[in-house]
C-alpha atoms as one frame of an Amber mdcrd trajectory, in Angstrom:
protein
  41.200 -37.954 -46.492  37.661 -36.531 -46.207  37.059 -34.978 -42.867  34.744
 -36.975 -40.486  31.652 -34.877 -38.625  30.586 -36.838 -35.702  26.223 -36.954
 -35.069  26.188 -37.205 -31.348  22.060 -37.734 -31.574  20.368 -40.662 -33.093
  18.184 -41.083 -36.264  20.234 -38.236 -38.142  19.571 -40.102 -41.832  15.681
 -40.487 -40.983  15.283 -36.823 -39.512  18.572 -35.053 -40.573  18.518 -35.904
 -44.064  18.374 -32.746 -45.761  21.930 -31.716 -43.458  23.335 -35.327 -43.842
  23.273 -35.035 -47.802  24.419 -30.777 -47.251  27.183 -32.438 -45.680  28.107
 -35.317 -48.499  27.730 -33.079 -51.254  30.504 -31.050 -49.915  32.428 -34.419
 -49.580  32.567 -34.729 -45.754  32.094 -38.149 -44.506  29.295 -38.432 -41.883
  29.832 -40.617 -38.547  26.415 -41.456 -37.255  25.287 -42.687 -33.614  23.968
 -45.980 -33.525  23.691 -46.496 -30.136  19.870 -45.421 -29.593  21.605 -43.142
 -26.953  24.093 -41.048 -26.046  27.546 -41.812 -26.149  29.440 -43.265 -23.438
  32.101 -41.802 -22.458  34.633 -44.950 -23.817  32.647 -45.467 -27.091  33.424
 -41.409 -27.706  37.002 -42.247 -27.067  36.818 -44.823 -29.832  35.977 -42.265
 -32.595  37.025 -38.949 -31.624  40.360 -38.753 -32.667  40.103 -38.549 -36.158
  36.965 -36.571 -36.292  36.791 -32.713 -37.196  33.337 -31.474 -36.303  30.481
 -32.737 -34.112  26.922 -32.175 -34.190  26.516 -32.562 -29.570  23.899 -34.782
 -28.062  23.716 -35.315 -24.985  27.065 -36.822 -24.826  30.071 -35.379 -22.619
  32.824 -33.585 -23.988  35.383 -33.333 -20.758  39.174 -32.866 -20.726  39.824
 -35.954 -21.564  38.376 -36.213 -24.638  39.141 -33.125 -25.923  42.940 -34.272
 -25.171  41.652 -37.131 -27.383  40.580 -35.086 -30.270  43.528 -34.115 -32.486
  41.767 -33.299 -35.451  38.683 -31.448 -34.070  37.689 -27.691 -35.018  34.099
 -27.471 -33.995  31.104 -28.637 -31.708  27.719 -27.882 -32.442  25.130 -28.082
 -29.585  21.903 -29.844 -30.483  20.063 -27.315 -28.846  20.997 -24.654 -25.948
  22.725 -26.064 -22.971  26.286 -26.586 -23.151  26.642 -28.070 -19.385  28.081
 -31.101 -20.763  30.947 -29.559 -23.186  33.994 -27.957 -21.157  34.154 -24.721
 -22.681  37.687 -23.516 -21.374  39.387 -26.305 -22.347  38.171 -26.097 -25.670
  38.979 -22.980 -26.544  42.700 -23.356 -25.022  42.611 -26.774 -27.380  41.432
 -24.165 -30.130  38.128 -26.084 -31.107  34.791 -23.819 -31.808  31.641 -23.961
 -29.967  28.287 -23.190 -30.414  24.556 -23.807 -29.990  21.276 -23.716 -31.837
  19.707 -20.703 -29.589  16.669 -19.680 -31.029  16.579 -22.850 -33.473  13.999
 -25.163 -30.700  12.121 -22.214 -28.834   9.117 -22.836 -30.795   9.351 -26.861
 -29.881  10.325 -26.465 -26.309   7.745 -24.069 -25.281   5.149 -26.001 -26.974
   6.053 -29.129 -24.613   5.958 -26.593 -21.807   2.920 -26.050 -22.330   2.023
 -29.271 -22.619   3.519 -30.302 -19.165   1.542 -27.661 -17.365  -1.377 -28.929
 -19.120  -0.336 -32.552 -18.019  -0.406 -31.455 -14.472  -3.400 -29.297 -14.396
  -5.869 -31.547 -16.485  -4.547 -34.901 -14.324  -3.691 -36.752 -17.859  -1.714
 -39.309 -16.548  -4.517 -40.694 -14.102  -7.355 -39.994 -16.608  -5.434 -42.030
 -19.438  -4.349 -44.598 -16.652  -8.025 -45.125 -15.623  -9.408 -45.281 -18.961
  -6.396 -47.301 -20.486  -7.311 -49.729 -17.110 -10.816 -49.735 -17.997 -12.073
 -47.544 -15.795 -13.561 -43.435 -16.204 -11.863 -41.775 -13.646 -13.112 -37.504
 -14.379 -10.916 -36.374 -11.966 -11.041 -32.191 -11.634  -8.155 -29.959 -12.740
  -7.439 -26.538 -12.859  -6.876 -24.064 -15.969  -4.460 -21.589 -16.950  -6.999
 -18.624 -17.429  -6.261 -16.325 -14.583  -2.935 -17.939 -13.267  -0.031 -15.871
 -12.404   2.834 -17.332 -14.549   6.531 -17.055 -13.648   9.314 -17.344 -15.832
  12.532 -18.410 -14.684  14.576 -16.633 -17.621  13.690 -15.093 -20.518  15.563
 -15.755 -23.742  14.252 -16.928 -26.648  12.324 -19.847 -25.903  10.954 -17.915
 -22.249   9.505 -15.690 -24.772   7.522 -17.955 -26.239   6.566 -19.449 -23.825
   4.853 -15.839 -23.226   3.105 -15.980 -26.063   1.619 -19.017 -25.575   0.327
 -18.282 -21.990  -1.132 -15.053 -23.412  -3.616 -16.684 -25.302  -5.085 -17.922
 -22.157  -5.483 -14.615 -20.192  -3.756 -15.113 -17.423  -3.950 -12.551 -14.427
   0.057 -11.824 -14.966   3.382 -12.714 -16.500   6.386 -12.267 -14.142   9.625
 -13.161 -15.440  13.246 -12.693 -13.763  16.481 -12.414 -15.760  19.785 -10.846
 -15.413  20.026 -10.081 -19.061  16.036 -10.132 -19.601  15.122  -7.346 -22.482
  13.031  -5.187 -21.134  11.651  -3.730 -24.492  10.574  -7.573 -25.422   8.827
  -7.647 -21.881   6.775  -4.435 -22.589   5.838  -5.819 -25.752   4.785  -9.436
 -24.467   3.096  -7.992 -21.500   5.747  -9.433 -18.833   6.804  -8.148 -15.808
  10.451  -8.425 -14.957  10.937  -8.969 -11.120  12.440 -10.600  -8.191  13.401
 -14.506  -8.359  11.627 -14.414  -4.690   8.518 -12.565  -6.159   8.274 -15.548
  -8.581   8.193 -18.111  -5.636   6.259 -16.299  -3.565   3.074 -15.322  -6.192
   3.236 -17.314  -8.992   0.989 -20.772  -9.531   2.466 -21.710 -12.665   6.545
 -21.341 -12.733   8.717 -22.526 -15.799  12.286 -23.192 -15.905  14.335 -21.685
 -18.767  18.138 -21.200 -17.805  20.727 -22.866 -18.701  22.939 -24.934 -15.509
  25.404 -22.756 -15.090  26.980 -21.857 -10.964  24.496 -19.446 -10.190  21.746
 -21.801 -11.553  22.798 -25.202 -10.118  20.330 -26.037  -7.340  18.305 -22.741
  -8.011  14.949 -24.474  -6.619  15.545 -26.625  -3.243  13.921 -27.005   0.436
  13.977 -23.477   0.931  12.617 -22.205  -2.372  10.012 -24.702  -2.117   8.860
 -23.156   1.142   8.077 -19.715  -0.083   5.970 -21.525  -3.005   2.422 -21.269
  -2.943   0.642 -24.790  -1.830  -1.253 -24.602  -5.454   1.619 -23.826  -7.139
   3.145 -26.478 -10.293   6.693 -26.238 -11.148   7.898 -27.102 -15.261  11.683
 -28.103 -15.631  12.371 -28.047 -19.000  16.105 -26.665 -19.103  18.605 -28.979
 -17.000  18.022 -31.551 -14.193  20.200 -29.918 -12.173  18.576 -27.028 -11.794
  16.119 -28.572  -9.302  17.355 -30.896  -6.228  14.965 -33.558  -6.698  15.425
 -35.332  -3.680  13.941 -31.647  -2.208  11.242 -32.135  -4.805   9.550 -35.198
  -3.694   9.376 -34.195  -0.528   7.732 -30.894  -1.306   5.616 -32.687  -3.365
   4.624 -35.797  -0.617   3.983 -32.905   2.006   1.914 -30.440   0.112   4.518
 -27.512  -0.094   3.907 -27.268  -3.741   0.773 -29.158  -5.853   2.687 -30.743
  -8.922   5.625 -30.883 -11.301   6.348 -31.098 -14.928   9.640 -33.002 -15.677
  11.705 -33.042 -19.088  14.431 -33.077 -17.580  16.197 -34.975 -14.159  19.553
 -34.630 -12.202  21.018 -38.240 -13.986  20.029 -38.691 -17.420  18.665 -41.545
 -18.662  17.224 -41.223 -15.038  16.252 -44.556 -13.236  13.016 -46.129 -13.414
  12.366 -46.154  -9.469  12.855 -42.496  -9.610  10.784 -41.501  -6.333   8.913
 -38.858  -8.179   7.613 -41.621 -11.070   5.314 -43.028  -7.829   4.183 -39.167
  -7.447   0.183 -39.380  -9.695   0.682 -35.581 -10.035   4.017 -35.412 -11.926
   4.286 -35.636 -15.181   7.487 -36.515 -16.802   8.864 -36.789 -20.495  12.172
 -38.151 -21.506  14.671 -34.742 -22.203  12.530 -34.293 -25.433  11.877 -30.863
 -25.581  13.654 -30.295 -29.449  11.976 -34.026 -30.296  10.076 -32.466 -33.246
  10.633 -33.057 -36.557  10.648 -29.869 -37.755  13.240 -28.686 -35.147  15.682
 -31.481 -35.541  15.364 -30.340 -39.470  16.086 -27.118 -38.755  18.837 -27.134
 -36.025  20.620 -30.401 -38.010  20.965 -28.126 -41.054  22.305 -24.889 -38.571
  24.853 -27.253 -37.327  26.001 -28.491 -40.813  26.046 -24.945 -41.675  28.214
 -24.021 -38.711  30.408 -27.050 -38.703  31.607 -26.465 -42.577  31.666 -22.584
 -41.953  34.683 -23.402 -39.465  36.739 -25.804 -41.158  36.126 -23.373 -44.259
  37.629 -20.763 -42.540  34.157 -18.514 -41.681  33.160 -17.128 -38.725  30.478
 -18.924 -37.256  26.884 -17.804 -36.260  26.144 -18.471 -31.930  29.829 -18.770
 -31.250  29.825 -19.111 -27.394  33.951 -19.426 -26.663  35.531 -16.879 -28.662
């Protein structure tokens, strides 16, 4: 019996064709989502015991499923954050993990940038008012001469960087345990303080993954030492930001705006305070929504997924 690889994201034959035939022409059989979404936890139950490999949506791989998944060898983020994959147990079930780091910087950053731009250039009430028939030119801001904060600074915090660079900004701060200090020098960022950030930054990005020391990172009190003109960009995990502390931040001045990929419950619900917020703008956890990058990180998770059950080491293994 051919083994079964499991496509936790949607559309995989429309935009993961080139690893969807990779895979059949080494005779694996490929189990697609159909669901337009991710995986409930039930419907995963359904499936995963005879699978081998899994390409990871969003979906969550807890205890219980693992316990499920008899055959399995290998998951395969699709994309960084492995919050919703139980590492421990899978390594004491024996099952392989990795993620596509470096495979989406390019895409995320690029929406990054486009959420600050969101925020400072008002789109959403400029396309509301025209879209409504009106010609609302309400004034923004621009990035040229900001002071730009970077919470993190792997891969895809590095290009963000490079991106703000082209704008001249008045600095680049960024703050990071593990942050390389040669690749700082060379892109013209200052590591410093988390504090430091919140304290003189007008433009600060999100870029670490929800891990303990992350969870909650930005709440009531970090939204204090904020300046009033400052915007805040989460584009890593919902979780990272207390949203409830958000809002109010937002309804009382503390801070001037947010950019939103990603929220605390995902699909979020559409009376989410903050959606009633004009300067917020939110997108729908689409950061690696590119074509090129779901190319490109499909194929590095076919590649990993047959390396294992071929007996190779893989590349990014995170649970050795």
């Amino acid at each position: 019996m051919a083994d079964k690889i499991l496509i936790g994201g949607t559309h995989f034959s429309l935009y993961g064709k080139r690893a969807k035939a990779f895979l059949e022409k080494k005779g694996y059989e490929v189990v697609e989502n159909t669901f337009e979404r991710p995986f409930t936890q039930e419907e995963l139950k359904q499936v995963i015991p005879e699978i081998s490999g899994a390409l990871v949506g969003c979906e969550v791989y807890s205890r219980e499923i693992l316990d499920l998944a008899s055959r399995l060898k290998v998951l395969v983020k699709f994309g960084v954050g492995l919050d919703n994959i139980d590492l421990e147990y899978a390594r004491e079930k024996g099952v392989k993990v990795a993620n596509a780091r470096g495979q989406n910087a390019d895409s995320v950053a690029e929406l990054t940038l486009a959420l600050v731009l969101g925020v400072y250039r008002n789109i959403r009430e400029l396309e509301e008012s025209i879209r409504g028939g009106g010609w609302s030119r309400a004034m923004g801001h621009t990035i040229h001469r900001k002071t730009i904060g970077l919470i993190g600074f792997g891969a895809t915090a590095q290009y963000v960087a490079r991106l703000f660079r082209a704008y001249e900004p008045e600095k680049i701060y960024a703050v990071d345990p593990y942050g390389d200090e040669k690749k700082a020098l060379l892109l013209g960022v200052e590591l410093t303080k988390f504090d430091t950030i919140l304290e003189k930054c007008d433009i600060i990005t999100i870029h670490v993954p929800a891990i303990p020391e992350t969870v909650g990172m930005f709440g009531p009190e970090q939204f204090k030492k904020m300046k009033k003109s400052a915007i805040l960009i989460n584009i890593a995990r919902g979780s990272i930001v207390n949203e409830k502390a958000l809002y109010e931040a937002l309804v009382s001045g503390e801070i001037a705006g947010a950019g939103l990929d990603v929220f605390e419950k995902e699909p979020t619900d559409k009376d989410n305070p903050l959606f009633s917020l004009e300067h917020v703008v939110v997108t729908p956890h689409s950061g690696a929504e590119t074509y090129e990058t779901y190319d490109a990180i499909s194929m590095f998770g076919a590649k990993v997924i047959t390396d294992v059950i071929e007996g190779r080491v893989p590349e990014n293994w995170v649970n050795p």
